[in-house]
C-alpha positions as MATLAB code, in Angstrom:
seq = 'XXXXXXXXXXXXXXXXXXXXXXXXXXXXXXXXXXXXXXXXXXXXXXXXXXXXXXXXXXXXXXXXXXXXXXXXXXXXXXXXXXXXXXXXXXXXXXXXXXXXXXXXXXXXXXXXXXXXXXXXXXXXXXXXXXXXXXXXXXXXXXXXXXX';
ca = [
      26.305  -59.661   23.644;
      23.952  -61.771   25.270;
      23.816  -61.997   29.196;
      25.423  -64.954   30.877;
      22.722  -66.887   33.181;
      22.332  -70.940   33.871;
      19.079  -70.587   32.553;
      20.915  -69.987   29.235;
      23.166  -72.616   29.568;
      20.206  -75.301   30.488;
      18.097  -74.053   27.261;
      21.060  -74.373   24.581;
      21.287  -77.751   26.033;
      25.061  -77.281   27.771;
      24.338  -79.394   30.928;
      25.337  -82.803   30.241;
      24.445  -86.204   32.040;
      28.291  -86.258   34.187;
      27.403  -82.384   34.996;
      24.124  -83.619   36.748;
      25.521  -86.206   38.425;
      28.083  -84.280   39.909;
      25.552  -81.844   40.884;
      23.914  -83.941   42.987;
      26.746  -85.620   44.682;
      27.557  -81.730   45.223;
      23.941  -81.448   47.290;
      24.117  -84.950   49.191;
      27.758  -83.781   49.861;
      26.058  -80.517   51.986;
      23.308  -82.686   53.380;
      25.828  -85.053   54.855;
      27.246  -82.127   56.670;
      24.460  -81.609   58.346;
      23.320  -84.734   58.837;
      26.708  -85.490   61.145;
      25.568  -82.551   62.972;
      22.062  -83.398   63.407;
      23.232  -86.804   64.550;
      25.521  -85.706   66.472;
      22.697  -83.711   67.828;
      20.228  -86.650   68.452;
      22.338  -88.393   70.589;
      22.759  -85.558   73.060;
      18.860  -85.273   72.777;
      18.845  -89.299   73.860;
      21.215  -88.246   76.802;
      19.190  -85.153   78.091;
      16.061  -87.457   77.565;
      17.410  -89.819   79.998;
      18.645  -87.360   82.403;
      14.879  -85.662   82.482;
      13.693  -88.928   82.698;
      15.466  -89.907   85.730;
      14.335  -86.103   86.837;
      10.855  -84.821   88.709;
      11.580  -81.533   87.203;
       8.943  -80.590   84.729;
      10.569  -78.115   83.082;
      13.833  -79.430   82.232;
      11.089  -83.075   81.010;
       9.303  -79.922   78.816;
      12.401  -78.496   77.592;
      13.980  -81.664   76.514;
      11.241  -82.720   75.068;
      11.019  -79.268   72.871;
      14.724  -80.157   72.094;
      14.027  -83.886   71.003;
      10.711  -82.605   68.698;
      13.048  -80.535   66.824;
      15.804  -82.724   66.367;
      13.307  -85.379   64.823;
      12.022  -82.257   63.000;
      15.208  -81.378   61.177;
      16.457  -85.010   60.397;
      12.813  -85.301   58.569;
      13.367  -82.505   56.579;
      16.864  -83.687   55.751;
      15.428  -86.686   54.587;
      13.330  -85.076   52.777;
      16.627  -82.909   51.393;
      17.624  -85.787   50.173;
      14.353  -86.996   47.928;
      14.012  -83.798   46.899;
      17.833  -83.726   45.547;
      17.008  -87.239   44.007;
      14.016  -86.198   42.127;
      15.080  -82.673   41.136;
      17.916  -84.434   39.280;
      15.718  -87.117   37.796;
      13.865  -84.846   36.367;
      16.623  -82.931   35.017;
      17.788  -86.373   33.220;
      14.334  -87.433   31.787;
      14.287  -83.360   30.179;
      17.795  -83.993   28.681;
      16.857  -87.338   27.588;
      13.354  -85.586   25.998;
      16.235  -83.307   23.889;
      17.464  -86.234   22.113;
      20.510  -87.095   24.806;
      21.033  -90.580   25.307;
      21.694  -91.343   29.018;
      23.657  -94.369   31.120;
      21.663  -96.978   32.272;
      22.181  -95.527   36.100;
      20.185  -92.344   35.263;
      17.517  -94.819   33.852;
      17.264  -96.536   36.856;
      17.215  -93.778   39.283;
      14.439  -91.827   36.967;
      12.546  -95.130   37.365;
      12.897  -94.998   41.255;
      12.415  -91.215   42.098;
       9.347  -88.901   41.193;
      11.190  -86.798   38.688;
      10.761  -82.862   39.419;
       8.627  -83.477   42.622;
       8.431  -80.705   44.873;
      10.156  -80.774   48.434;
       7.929  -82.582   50.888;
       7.687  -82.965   54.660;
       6.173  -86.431   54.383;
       8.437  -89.326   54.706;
       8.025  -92.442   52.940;
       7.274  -95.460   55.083;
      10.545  -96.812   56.044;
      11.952  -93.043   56.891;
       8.323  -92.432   58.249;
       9.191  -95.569   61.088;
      12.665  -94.700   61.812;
      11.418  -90.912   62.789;
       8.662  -92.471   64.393;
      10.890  -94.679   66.155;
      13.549  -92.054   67.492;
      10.483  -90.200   68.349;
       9.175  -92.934   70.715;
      12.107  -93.963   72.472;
      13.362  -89.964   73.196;
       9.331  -89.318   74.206;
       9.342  -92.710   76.542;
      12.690  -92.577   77.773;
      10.886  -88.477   79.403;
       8.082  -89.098   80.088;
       7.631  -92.752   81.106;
       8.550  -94.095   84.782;
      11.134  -96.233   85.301;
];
């Protein structure tokens, strides 16, 4: 009897086009999760910014600021959760369309968009790249700029 393992399942060609997209509705499903947090999350760091703005205390300005850099830090790499979902399952539909699978015309169009089977990255494209930027600024200002 041979051992059960997704691996096996992947190579005798079981996953089908509906399984993949329901596999990544599964992962943005998780990264909205935290995403709500992480919002959640910035907003208090917008609030604390503007308190330690409106403060001479340097380290509560310092510590705020150490709170704001790694709120910016984690919605970046949820961003980057999210092109990472995007082009793992691209490239999961252009290797069952290699098999001899013919796909929907949405998994065409998203292959066509995303980098199919890229590997995670911390890098932002340009419009994700300015909002970061952006929140960056105005927590970073609202500290350490005088009124």
């Amino acid at each position: 009897m041979r051992k059960f393992s997704f691996l096996n399942l992947w190579r005798n060609n079981m996953y089908t086009e509906i399984e993949l997209w329901d596999l990544m509705w599964s992962g943005m499903l998780a990264t909205s999760g935290f995403f709500l947090a992480w919002a959640f999350l910035l907003w208090v760091s917008l609030r604390a910014a503007n308190i330690a703005g409106d403060s001479d205390n340097m380290i509560s300005k310092v510590a705020v600021t150490a709170f704001c850099l790694v709120v910016v830090w984690q919605i970046n790499m949820l961003v980057g959760q999210v092109e990472w979902i995007v082009n793992g399952i691209s490239g999961a539909l252009v290797a069952l369309q290699s098999q001899g699978t013919e796909i929907s015309s949405g998994a065409l169009e998203m292959i066509a968009v995303a980098n199919p089977g890229a590997a995670y990255n911390y890098m932002p494209d340009v419009v994700n790249g300015i909002f970061i930027l952006a929140i960056l600024v105005m927590q970073i200002t609202t500290i350490w700029m005088k009124k």
